[in-house]
Short mmCIF file of N, CA and C in Angstrom, two decimals:
data_model
loop_
_atom_site.label_atom_id
_atom_site.label_comp_id
_atom_site.label_asym_id
_atom_site.label_seq_id
_atom_site.Cartn_x
_atom_site.Cartn_y
_atom_site.Cartn_z
N MET R 9 36.21 -34.09 -11.41
CA MET R 9 37.52 -33.24 -11.24
C MET R 9 37.59 -32.05 -10.57
N GLU R 10 38.32 -31.87 -9.98
CA GLU R 10 38.57 -30.50 -8.88
C GLU R 10 39.37 -29.76 -9.64
N LYS R 11 39.40 -28.49 -9.94
CA LYS R 11 39.73 -27.42 -10.53
C LYS R 11 40.71 -26.69 -9.56
N THR R 12 41.95 -26.42 -10.00
CA THR R 12 42.49 -25.73 -9.12
C THR R 12 42.44 -24.22 -9.48
N ASP R 13 43.28 -23.60 -8.51
CA ASP R 13 43.07 -21.90 -8.98
C ASP R 13 43.96 -21.47 -9.85
N ASP R 14 44.82 -22.08 -10.45
CA ASP R 14 45.71 -21.66 -11.66
C ASP R 14 44.71 -22.06 -12.81
N SER R 15 44.21 -23.52 -12.51
CA SER R 15 43.63 -23.66 -13.68
C SER R 15 42.39 -22.75 -14.09
N ILE R 16 41.71 -22.23 -12.96
CA ILE R 16 40.31 -21.73 -13.10
C ILE R 16 40.58 -20.16 -13.57
N LYS R 17 42.03 -19.50 -13.04
CA LYS R 17 42.45 -18.40 -13.72
C LYS R 17 42.99 -18.61 -15.06
N GLU R 18 43.30 -19.78 -15.70
CA GLU R 18 43.36 -19.81 -17.13
C GLU R 18 42.32 -19.96 -17.77
N ILE R 19 41.20 -20.40 -17.28
CA ILE R 19 39.83 -20.38 -17.58
C ILE R 19 39.15 -19.38 -18.07
N ILE R 20 39.49 -18.29 -16.77
CA ILE R 20 38.98 -17.11 -16.94
C ILE R 20 39.10 -16.14 -17.77
N GLN R 21 40.70 -16.29 -17.84
CA GLN R 21 41.52 -15.59 -18.71
C GLN R 21 41.10 -15.85 -20.61
N ARG R 22 40.59 -17.27 -20.97
CA ARG R 22 39.98 -17.44 -22.26
C ARG R 22 38.89 -17.11 -22.11
N ALA R 23 38.02 -16.95 -21.19
CA ALA R 23 36.73 -16.37 -21.32
C ALA R 23 37.00 -15.18 -21.55
N LYS R 24 37.52 -14.43 -21.19
CA LYS R 24 37.98 -12.83 -21.16
C LYS R 24 37.99 -12.58 -22.41
N GLU R 25 38.99 -13.47 -23.08
CA GLU R 25 39.37 -13.32 -24.45
C GLU R 25 38.24 -13.78 -25.46
N GLY R 26 36.97 -14.46 -25.04
CA GLY R 26 35.88 -14.52 -25.75
C GLY R 26 35.52 -15.93 -26.30
N ASN R 27 36.42 -17.06 -25.68
CA ASN R 27 36.21 -18.27 -25.62
C ASN R 27 35.39 -18.70 -24.97
N GLN R 28 34.11 -19.52 -25.80
CA GLN R 28 33.05 -19.91 -25.26
C GLN R 28 32.98 -21.29 -24.36
N ILE R 29 34.10 -22.21 -24.78
CA ILE R 29 34.48 -23.32 -24.49
C ILE R 29 34.75 -22.89 -22.81
N ALA R 30 35.61 -21.87 -22.72
CA ALA R 30 36.21 -21.69 -21.46
C ALA R 30 35.12 -21.18 -20.50
N PHE R 31 34.33 -20.50 -21.13
CA PHE R 31 32.68 -19.88 -20.13
C PHE R 31 32.12 -20.96 -19.90
N SER R 32 32.08 -21.99 -20.63
CA SER R 32 31.06 -23.20 -20.47
C SER R 32 31.92 -23.93 -19.12
N ASN R 33 33.10 -24.01 -19.31
CA ASN R 33 33.83 -24.74 -18.09
C ASN R 33 33.42 -23.99 -16.77
N LEU R 34 33.46 -22.68 -17.22
CA LEU R 34 33.10 -21.61 -15.73
C LEU R 34 31.76 -21.98 -15.02
N VAL R 35 30.78 -22.09 -16.02
CA VAL R 35 29.34 -22.05 -15.75
C VAL R 35 29.31 -23.53 -14.99
N ASP R 36 29.66 -24.79 -15.75
CA ASP R 36 29.83 -26.14 -15.24
C ASP R 36 30.61 -26.17 -14.11
N THR R 37 31.60 -25.42 -13.75
CA THR R 37 32.47 -25.70 -12.47
C THR R 37 31.47 -24.59 -11.17
N PHE R 38 30.84 -23.80 -11.51
CA PHE R 38 30.26 -22.54 -10.35
C PHE R 38 28.74 -22.98 -10.35
N TRP R 39 28.01 -23.55 -11.51
CA TRP R 39 26.49 -23.49 -11.35
C TRP R 39 26.14 -23.96 -10.15
N ASN R 40 26.67 -24.93 -9.55
CA ASN R 40 25.84 -25.58 -7.96
C ASN R 40 26.10 -24.66 -7.07
N ASP R 41 27.44 -24.07 -7.20
CA ASP R 41 27.26 -22.76 -6.12
C ASP R 41 26.29 -21.46 -6.01
N VAL R 42 26.28 -21.41 -7.08
CA VAL R 42 25.43 -20.20 -7.32
C VAL R 42 23.59 -20.63 -7.32
N TYR R 43 23.71 -21.63 -8.06
CA TYR R 43 22.17 -22.25 -7.87
C TYR R 43 21.79 -22.48 -6.41
N GLY R 44 22.75 -23.38 -5.76
CA GLY R 44 22.69 -23.38 -4.18
C GLY R 44 22.39 -22.43 -3.12
N PHE R 45 23.21 -21.52 -3.76
CA PHE R 45 23.12 -19.97 -2.75
C PHE R 45 21.77 -19.41 -3.15
N GLN R 46 21.25 -19.62 -4.51
CA GLN R 46 19.89 -18.74 -4.65
C GLN R 46 18.70 -19.74 -4.33
N MET R 47 19.25 -21.34 -4.00
CA MET R 47 17.86 -22.06 -3.68
C MET R 47 17.96 -21.54 -1.91
N LEU R 48 18.95 -21.37 -1.44
CA LEU R 48 18.87 -20.85 0.12
C LEU R 48 17.61 -19.51 0.31
N ARG R 49 18.40 -18.50 -0.45
CA ARG R 49 17.60 -17.31 -0.42
C ARG R 49 16.30 -17.15 -0.86
N THR R 50 15.91 -18.06 -2.11
CA THR R 50 14.24 -17.95 -2.66
C THR R 50 13.40 -19.18 -2.32
N LYS R 51 14.02 -20.21 -1.90
CA LYS R 51 13.41 -21.35 -1.68
C LYS R 51 12.14 -21.90 -2.51
N ASN R 52 12.72 -21.34 -4.01
CA ASN R 52 11.83 -21.99 -5.30
C ASN R 52 12.90 -22.22 -6.33
N GLU R 53 12.47 -23.49 -7.08
CA GLU R 53 13.55 -23.81 -8.03
C GLU R 53 13.47 -23.04 -9.13
N ASN R 54 12.35 -22.48 -9.50
CA ASN R 54 12.34 -22.05 -10.84
C ASN R 54 12.82 -20.43 -10.59
N ASP R 55 12.85 -19.74 -9.77
CA ASP R 55 13.70 -18.58 -9.29
C ASP R 55 14.75 -18.61 -9.16
N ALA R 56 15.44 -19.79 -8.31
CA ALA R 56 16.46 -19.95 -8.33
C ALA R 56 17.58 -20.24 -9.58
N GLU R 57 16.83 -21.28 -10.64
CA GLU R 57 17.21 -21.45 -12.23
C GLU R 57 17.32 -20.18 -12.73
N ASP R 58 16.16 -19.53 -12.93
CA ASP R 58 16.44 -18.37 -13.61
C ASP R 58 17.33 -17.28 -13.32
N ILE R 59 17.46 -17.14 -11.77
CA ILE R 59 18.38 -16.00 -11.43
C ILE R 59 19.70 -16.79 -11.55
N THR R 60 20.07 -17.88 -11.65
CA THR R 60 21.12 -18.43 -11.61
C THR R 60 21.98 -18.40 -13.29
N ILE R 61 20.77 -18.35 -14.17
CA ILE R 61 21.02 -18.26 -15.58
C ILE R 61 21.54 -17.21 -15.87
N ARG R 62 20.28 -16.14 -15.31
CA ARG R 62 21.15 -14.49 -15.58
C ARG R 62 22.10 -14.15 -15.35
N THR R 63 22.58 -14.71 -13.84
CA THR R 63 23.89 -14.63 -13.15
C THR R 63 24.85 -14.89 -14.39
N PHE R 64 25.13 -16.11 -14.92
CA PHE R 64 26.04 -16.63 -15.81
C PHE R 64 26.14 -15.70 -17.14
N SER R 65 24.71 -15.03 -17.37
CA SER R 65 24.79 -14.40 -18.96
C SER R 65 25.30 -12.85 -18.15
N LYS R 66 24.99 -12.56 -17.32
CA LYS R 66 25.65 -11.21 -16.66
C LYS R 66 27.13 -11.24 -16.55
N ALA R 67 27.38 -12.29 -15.89
CA ALA R 67 29.09 -12.40 -16.04
C ALA R 67 29.72 -12.68 -16.87
N PHE R 68 29.12 -13.36 -17.99
CA PHE R 68 29.73 -13.13 -19.51
C PHE R 68 29.85 -11.91 -20.18
N ASP R 69 28.72 -11.39 -20.04
CA ASP R 69 28.65 -9.95 -20.39
C ASP R 69 29.57 -9.06 -20.18
N LYS R 70 30.10 -9.09 -18.27
CA LYS R 70 30.93 -8.30 -17.67
C LYS R 70 32.47 -8.86 -17.45
N ILE R 71 32.65 -9.90 -17.95
CA ILE R 71 33.93 -10.82 -17.78
C ILE R 71 34.80 -10.02 -17.90
N ASP R 72 35.08 -9.01 -18.43
CA ASP R 72 36.32 -8.03 -18.54
C ASP R 72 36.04 -7.07 -17.12
N THR R 73 35.38 -6.97 -16.66
CA THR R 73 35.23 -5.96 -15.51
C THR R 73 35.76 -6.91 -14.04
N TYR R 74 35.73 -8.49 -13.94
CA TYR R 74 36.29 -9.08 -13.05
C TYR R 74 37.59 -8.73 -12.74
N ASP R 75 37.53 -8.39 -11.40
CA ASP R 75 38.99 -8.20 -10.42
C ASP R 75 39.53 -9.59 -10.08
N GLU R 76 40.95 -10.19 -10.55
CA GLU R 76 41.59 -11.42 -10.32
C GLU R 76 41.87 -11.08 -8.67
N ASN R 77 41.89 -9.99 -8.01
CA ASN R 77 42.22 -9.76 -6.61
C ASN R 77 41.10 -10.71 -5.88
N TYR R 78 39.99 -11.01 -6.12
CA TYR R 78 38.79 -11.70 -5.63
C TYR R 78 38.63 -12.89 -6.09
N GLU R 79 38.46 -13.87 -5.45
CA GLU R 79 37.61 -15.20 -5.83
C GLU R 79 36.59 -14.78 -6.90
N PHE R 80 36.39 -15.62 -8.12
CA PHE R 80 35.39 -15.69 -9.04
C PHE R 80 34.06 -16.14 -8.77
N LYS R 81 34.10 -17.06 -7.39
CA LYS R 81 32.91 -17.75 -6.78
C LYS R 81 32.17 -16.17 -6.39
N THR R 82 33.15 -15.47 -5.57
CA THR R 82 32.59 -14.32 -4.56
C THR R 82 31.86 -13.30 -5.60
N TRP R 83 32.60 -13.29 -6.98
CA TRP R 83 31.95 -12.22 -7.83
C TRP R 83 30.51 -12.70 -8.58
N LEU R 84 30.93 -14.08 -8.84
CA LEU R 84 29.46 -14.69 -9.41
C LEU R 84 28.23 -14.49 -8.23
N ILE R 85 28.41 -14.93 -7.05
CA ILE R 85 27.32 -14.70 -5.57
C ILE R 85 27.01 -13.23 -5.43
N THR R 86 28.15 -12.23 -5.61
CA THR R 86 27.68 -10.93 -5.97
C THR R 86 26.48 -10.39 -6.93
N ILE R 87 26.76 -10.69 -8.25
CA ILE R 87 25.85 -10.65 -9.17
C ILE R 87 24.71 -11.33 -8.83
N SER R 88 24.64 -12.31 -8.32
CA SER R 88 23.30 -13.43 -8.48
C SER R 88 22.84 -12.80 -7.03
N LYS R 89 22.95 -12.56 -6.05
CA LYS R 89 22.61 -11.75 -4.91
C LYS R 89 21.65 -10.06 -5.72
N ASN R 90 22.70 -9.53 -6.23
CA ASN R 90 21.74 -8.32 -6.81
C ASN R 90 21.10 -8.66 -7.78
N LEU R 91 20.86 -9.59 -8.66
CA LEU R 91 19.97 -9.88 -9.64
C LEU R 91 18.65 -9.85 -8.65
N HIS R 92 18.88 -11.12 -7.56
CA HIS R 92 17.57 -11.18 -6.68
C HIS R 92 17.21 -10.53 -5.86
N VAL R 93 17.76 -9.24 -5.53
CA VAL R 93 17.39 -8.11 -4.92
C VAL R 93 16.50 -7.40 -6.19
N ASP R 94 16.88 -7.16 -6.90
CA ASP R 94 16.29 -6.66 -8.30
C ASP R 94 14.85 -7.43 -8.28
N LEU R 95 15.12 -8.54 -8.44
CA LEU R 95 13.72 -9.40 -9.13
C LEU R 95 12.65 -9.07 -7.58
N LEU R 96 13.51 -9.09 -6.26
CA LEU R 96 12.56 -8.67 -5.19
C LEU R 96 11.77 -7.33 -5.51
N ARG R 97 12.43 -6.29 -5.93
CA ARG R 97 12.01 -4.87 -5.92
C ARG R 97 10.85 -5.16 -7.25
N LYS R 98 11.24 -5.47 -8.22
CA LYS R 98 10.49 -5.34 -9.47
C LYS R 98 9.17 -6.25 -9.09
N ARG R 99 9.18 -7.25 -8.37
CA ARG R 99 7.60 -7.70 -7.75
C ARG R 99 7.40 -7.11 -6.64
N LYS R 100 7.79 -6.15 -5.82
CA LYS R 100 7.15 -5.25 -5.11
C LYS R 100 6.59 -4.15 -5.56
N ARG R 101 7.23 -3.69 -6.50
CA ARG R 101 6.89 -2.61 -7.18
C ARG R 101 5.49 -3.17 -8.18
N SER R 102 5.32 -4.30 -8.58
CA SER R 102 4.43 -4.77 -9.41
C SER R 102 3.07 -5.10 -8.94
N LEU R 103 3.43 -5.73 -7.45
CA LEU R 103 2.18 -5.93 -6.54
C LEU R 103 1.81 -4.41 -5.97
N MET R 104 2.46 -3.47 -5.94
CA MET R 104 2.07 -2.13 -5.53
C MET R 104 1.22 -1.64 -6.51
N ASN R 105 1.35 -1.52 -7.77
CA ASN R 105 0.85 -1.18 -8.79
C ASN R 105 -0.45 -2.33 -9.06
N GLU R 106 -0.57 -3.11 -8.79
CA GLU R 106 -1.70 -4.15 -8.83
C GLU R 106 -2.51 -3.65 -7.88
N MET R 107 -2.08 -3.58 -6.53
CA MET R 107 -2.93 -3.35 -5.22
C MET R 107 -3.54 -1.67 -5.83
N GLU R 108 -2.72 -0.60 -6.25
CA GLU R 108 -3.38 0.36 -6.59
C GLU R 108 -4.52 0.33 -7.70
N SER R 109 -4.24 -0.34 -8.45
CA SER R 109 -5.35 -0.26 -9.57
C SER R 109 -6.49 -1.35 -9.11
N ARG R 110 -6.30 -2.35 -8.40
CA ARG R 110 -7.52 -2.66 -7.75
C ARG R 110 -8.19 -1.83 -6.47
N ALA R 111 -7.53 -1.03 -5.98
CA ALA R 111 -8.17 0.09 -4.90
C ALA R 111 -9.54 0.39 -5.45
N ASP R 112 -9.74 0.66 -6.80
CA ASP R 112 -11.10 1.33 -7.37
C ASP R 112 -11.99 0.11 -7.14
N GLU R 113 -11.84 -1.17 -7.64
CA GLU R 113 -12.23 -2.36 -7.29
C GLU R 113 -12.89 -2.54 -5.95
N VAL R 114 -11.76 -2.35 -4.78
CA VAL R 114 -12.17 -2.56 -3.43
C VAL R 114 -13.15 -1.39 -3.12
N LYS R 115 -13.18 0.05 -3.69
CA LYS R 115 -13.98 1.11 -3.44
C LYS R 115 -15.18 0.84 -3.87
N LYS R 116 -15.61 0.49 -5.18
CA LYS R 116 -16.68 -0.17 -5.53
C LYS R 116 -17.50 -1.20 -4.44
N VAL R 117 -16.72 -2.13 -4.05
CA VAL R 117 -17.22 -3.22 -3.25
C VAL R 117 -17.76 -2.88 -1.73
N LEU R 118 -16.95 -1.98 -1.27
CA LEU R 118 -17.10 -1.10 -0.16
C LEU R 118 -17.90 0.17 -0.07
N ASP R 119 -18.90 0.14 -0.95
CA ASP R 119 -20.05 1.39 -1.08
C ASP R 119 -20.61 1.75 -0.21
N GLU R 120 -20.27 2.99 0.11
CA GLU R 120 -20.72 3.72 1.33
C GLU R 120 -22.31 4.16 1.35
N THR R 121 -22.89 3.84 0.18
CA THR R 121 -24.46 4.06 0.53
C THR R 121 -25.11 3.52 1.47
N PRO R 122 -26.09 4.16 2.11
CA PRO R 122 -26.32 3.33 3.24
C PRO R 122 -27.90 2.46 2.81
N THR R 123 -27.67 0.88 3.26
CA THR R 123 -28.59 0.01 2.95
C THR R 123 -30.00 0.38 3.20
N VAL R 124 -30.85 -0.54 2.78
CA VAL R 124 -32.48 -0.14 3.25
C VAL R 124 -32.23 0.02 4.58
N GLU R 125 -31.77 -1.12 5.43
CA GLU R 125 -31.79 -0.70 6.85
C GLU R 125 -31.45 0.33 7.49
N ASP R 126 -30.30 0.66 7.11
CA ASP R 126 -29.73 2.27 7.41
C ASP R 126 -30.80 3.26 7.48
N ARG R 127 -31.32 3.14 6.18
CA ARG R 127 -32.03 4.31 5.80
C ARG R 127 -33.34 4.01 6.82
N LEU R 128 -33.78 3.05 6.90
CA LEU R 128 -35.05 3.06 7.70
C LEU R 128 -35.03 3.37 9.40
N ILE R 129 -33.56 2.98 10.10
CA ILE R 129 -32.95 3.42 10.78
C ILE R 129 -32.98 4.89 10.86
N THR R 130 -32.29 5.24 10.11
CA THR R 130 -32.45 6.86 10.03
C THR R 130 -33.63 7.67 10.13
N GLU R 131 -34.26 7.04 9.10
CA GLU R 131 -35.92 7.82 9.20
C GLU R 131 -36.81 7.36 10.66
N GLN R 132 -36.48 6.42 11.24
CA GLN R 132 -37.40 6.25 12.58
C GLN R 132 -36.25 7.15 13.50
N ASN R 133 -35.15 7.08 13.22
CA ASN R 133 -34.39 8.14 14.59
C ASN R 133 -34.91 9.56 14.17
N LEU R 134 -34.99 9.93 12.90
CA LEU R 134 -35.55 11.16 12.54
C LEU R 134 -36.77 11.69 13.29
N ALA R 135 -37.97 10.45 13.06
CA ALA R 135 -39.18 10.65 12.95
C ALA R 135 -39.14 10.93 14.68
N ASN R 136 -38.53 10.06 15.29
CA ASN R 136 -38.28 10.30 16.65
C ASN R 136 -38.01 11.79 17.14
N LEU R 137 -37.01 12.26 16.76
CA LEU R 137 -36.45 13.40 16.95
C LEU R 137 -37.56 14.54 16.87
N LEU R 138 -37.97 14.43 15.77
CA LEU R 138 -39.24 15.32 15.06
C LEU R 138 -39.84 15.47 16.21
N GLN R 139 -40.55 14.18 16.73
CA GLN R 139 -41.63 14.23 17.72
C GLN R 139 -41.04 14.81 19.12
N ASP R 140 -39.84 14.79 19.45
CA ASP R 140 -39.11 15.32 20.40
C ASP R 140 -39.03 17.12 20.39
N ILE R 141 -38.96 17.31 19.23
CA ILE R 141 -38.82 18.87 18.84
C ILE R 141 -40.26 19.35 19.12
N LYS R 142 -41.10 18.55 18.86
CA LYS R 142 -42.72 19.09 18.96
C LYS R 142 -42.95 19.21 20.25
N LYS R 143 -42.28 18.60 21.10
CA LYS R 143 -42.77 18.91 22.25
C LYS R 143 -42.46 20.18 23.19
N MET R 144 -41.44 20.85 22.35
CA MET R 144 -40.82 22.26 22.88
C MET R 144 -41.68 23.55 22.25
N LYS R 145 -41.37 24.37 23.12
CA LYS R 145 -42.11 25.66 22.89
C LYS R 145 -41.67 26.07 21.24
N PRO R 146 -42.86 26.96 20.84
CA PRO R 146 -42.69 26.93 19.07
C PRO R 146 -41.45 27.60 18.87
N HIS R 147 -40.86 28.95 19.87
CA HIS R 147 -39.82 29.82 19.55
C HIS R 147 -38.44 28.96 19.35
N TYR R 148 -38.44 27.72 20.32
CA TYR R 148 -37.28 26.95 20.22
C TYR R 148 -37.57 25.86 18.85
N GLN R 149 -38.69 25.27 18.73
CA GLN R 149 -38.65 24.59 17.58
C GLN R 149 -37.93 25.16 16.40
N LYS R 150 -38.75 26.94 16.12
CA LYS R 150 -38.35 27.53 14.95
C LYS R 150 -36.66 27.68 14.76
N VAL R 151 -35.98 27.92 15.84
CA VAL R 151 -34.60 28.08 16.06
C VAL R 151 -33.80 26.74 15.72
N ILE R 152 -34.40 25.72 16.06
CA ILE R 152 -33.55 24.51 15.65
C ILE R 152 -33.92 24.03 14.21
N ASN R 153 -35.16 24.28 14.00
CA ASN R 153 -35.59 24.06 12.75
C ASN R 153 -34.70 24.79 11.50
N LEU R 154 -34.84 26.23 11.94
CA LEU R 154 -33.85 26.83 10.73
C LEU R 154 -32.30 26.63 10.91
N ARG R 155 -31.91 26.34 11.99
CA ARG R 155 -30.37 26.21 12.04
C ARG R 155 -29.97 24.78 11.28
N TYR R 156 -31.01 23.45 11.80
CA TYR R 156 -30.09 22.21 11.84
C TYR R 156 -30.92 21.56 10.58
N PHE R 157 -32.06 21.97 10.31
CA PHE R 157 -32.83 21.57 8.96
C PHE R 157 -32.64 22.02 8.01
N GLN R 158 -32.82 23.59 8.12
CA GLN R 158 -32.71 24.46 6.67
C GLN R 158 -31.14 25.05 6.79
N GLU R 159 -30.37 24.73 7.70
CA GLU R 159 -29.00 24.71 7.57
C GLU R 159 -28.49 26.04 7.37
N MET R 160 -29.36 27.12 8.06
CA MET R 160 -28.82 28.60 8.27
C MET R 160 -27.71 29.03 8.96
N SER R 161 -27.07 30.03 8.56
CA SER R 161 -26.18 30.57 9.68
C SER R 161 -26.93 31.38 10.63
N TYR R 162 -26.23 31.67 12.02
CA TYR R 162 -26.58 32.39 12.58
C TYR R 162 -27.12 34.06 12.38
N ALA R 163 -25.98 34.47 11.45
CA ALA R 163 -26.58 35.37 10.92
C ALA R 163 -28.26 35.55 9.79
N ASP R 164 -28.01 34.26 9.30
CA ASP R 164 -29.22 34.54 8.64
C ASP R 164 -30.75 34.02 9.56
N ILE R 165 -30.26 33.40 10.38
CA ILE R 165 -31.57 33.51 11.32
C ILE R 165 -32.06 34.47 11.90
N ALA R 166 -30.84 35.17 12.27
CA ALA R 166 -31.13 36.47 12.93
C ALA R 166 -31.76 37.27 11.95
N LYS R 167 -31.50 37.56 11.05
CA LYS R 167 -32.38 38.39 10.10
C LYS R 167 -33.88 37.61 10.10
N GLU R 168 -33.87 36.59 9.65
CA GLU R 168 -35.36 35.78 9.64
C GLU R 168 -36.07 36.34 10.52
N LEU R 169 -35.50 36.08 11.80
CA LEU R 169 -36.46 36.30 12.95
C LEU R 169 -36.12 37.78 13.71
N ASN R 170 -35.86 38.62 12.80
CA ASN R 170 -35.43 39.82 13.52
C ASN R 170 -35.14 40.07 14.66
N GLU R 171 -33.70 39.62 15.07
CA GLU R 171 -33.36 39.60 16.69
C GLU R 171 -31.81 39.56 16.28
N PRO R 172 -31.06 40.09 17.45
CA PRO R 172 -29.65 39.70 17.32
C PRO R 172 -28.98 38.63 17.67
N VAL R 173 -27.76 38.62 16.67
CA VAL R 173 -27.28 37.28 16.63
C VAL R 173 -27.12 36.35 18.00
N ASN R 174 -26.30 37.22 19.11
CA ASN R 174 -26.61 36.67 20.55
C ASN R 174 -27.70 36.10 20.78
N ASN R 175 -28.76 36.54 20.79
CA ASN R 175 -30.01 35.81 21.11
C ASN R 175 -30.43 34.51 20.31
N ILE R 176 -30.06 34.70 19.14
CA ILE R 176 -29.89 33.06 18.46
C ILE R 176 -29.34 32.38 18.86
N LYS R 177 -27.80 32.60 19.53
CA LYS R 177 -27.23 31.73 19.86
C LYS R 177 -27.41 31.02 21.25
N VAL R 178 -28.12 32.24 22.00
CA VAL R 178 -28.79 31.78 23.11
C VAL R 178 -29.83 30.88 23.31
N LYS R 179 -31.03 31.04 22.71
CA LYS R 179 -32.00 30.50 22.07
C LYS R 179 -31.45 28.72 21.76
N LEU R 180 -30.46 29.01 20.83
CA LEU R 180 -30.41 27.54 20.22
C LEU R 180 -29.45 26.79 21.41
N LEU R 181 -28.79 27.56 22.16
CA LEU R 181 -28.11 26.56 23.58
C LEU R 181 -29.15 26.03 24.11
N ARG R 182 -30.22 27.25 24.43
CA ARG R 182 -31.30 26.37 25.40
C ARG R 182 -32.03 25.31 25.27
N ALA R 183 -32.31 25.65 23.57
CA ALA R 183 -33.05 24.61 22.75
C ALA R 183 -32.66 23.15 22.74
N LYS R 184 -31.22 23.35 22.68
CA LYS R 184 -30.44 21.83 22.93
C LYS R 184 -30.39 21.33 23.83
N LYS R 185 -30.26 22.32 25.08
CA LYS R 185 -30.25 21.69 26.55
C LYS R 185 -31.67 21.07 26.70
N LEU R 186 -32.70 21.79 26.32
CA LEU R 186 -34.23 21.36 26.57
C LEU R 186 -34.78 19.84 26.09
N LEU R 187 -33.59 19.99 24.55
CA LEU R 187 -34.32 18.95 23.69
C LEU R 187 -33.58 17.31 24.28
N ALA R 188 -32.26 17.63 24.35
CA ALA R 188 -31.16 16.49 25.54
C ALA R 188 -32.10 16.05 26.79
N GLU R 189 -32.89 16.97 27.34
CA GLU R 189 -33.46 16.38 28.41
C GLU R 189 -34.67 15.91 28.19
N ILE R 190 -35.39 16.26 27.16
CA ILE R 190 -36.71 15.48 26.77
C ILE R 190 -36.03 14.08 26.32
N ILE R 191 -35.07 14.04 25.65
CA ILE R 191 -34.54 12.53 24.96
C ILE R 191 -34.15 11.59 26.26
N LYS R 192 -33.42 12.34 27.05
CA LYS R 192 -32.87 11.65 28.44
C LYS R 192 -34.36 11.07 29.36
N LYS R 193 -35.15 11.58 29.24
CA LYS R 193 -36.80 11.34 29.95
C LYS R 193 -37.24 10.12 29.28
N LYS R 194 -37.27 9.85 28.12
CA LYS R 194 -37.55 8.77 27.61
C LYS R 194 -37.05 7.43 27.97
#
């Protein structure tokens, strides 16, 4: 039985006065509209039903705020849409929190420590580099050793070798160029 606008307005008025039967009539009348709207939005029966139930619950709590200048169905759909948006935000927040909590687990899996193979390759490369350095003159070997293996500053190397800082910089520059040439010749 199709309800007229006047009979719906009467039912809404009785619902505003707290009449449970009137509100049940409103649920029966508009359930399919709200549920259908949510099925289109969520494409999930459980979510659509949950949101529809919450829509009518909220509508019953706030029925006194309904403005009769608007269609009751439009008011219900607006409540339903807002509840769906809230649900999406809540799920997004929940997902972000879960991702943040799992970030530590991912970091544990993505361990940065070198594998046995990586260490072996590094050691071989270092051994080759040391052999190439030994092919250089002793004073170049010394500055490279102090700067790159002992990680001394230019000033500390200058003190160690009792030479001006500029001389150390020049020696290092020449040593690097010579080392690059030795490596290229291989």
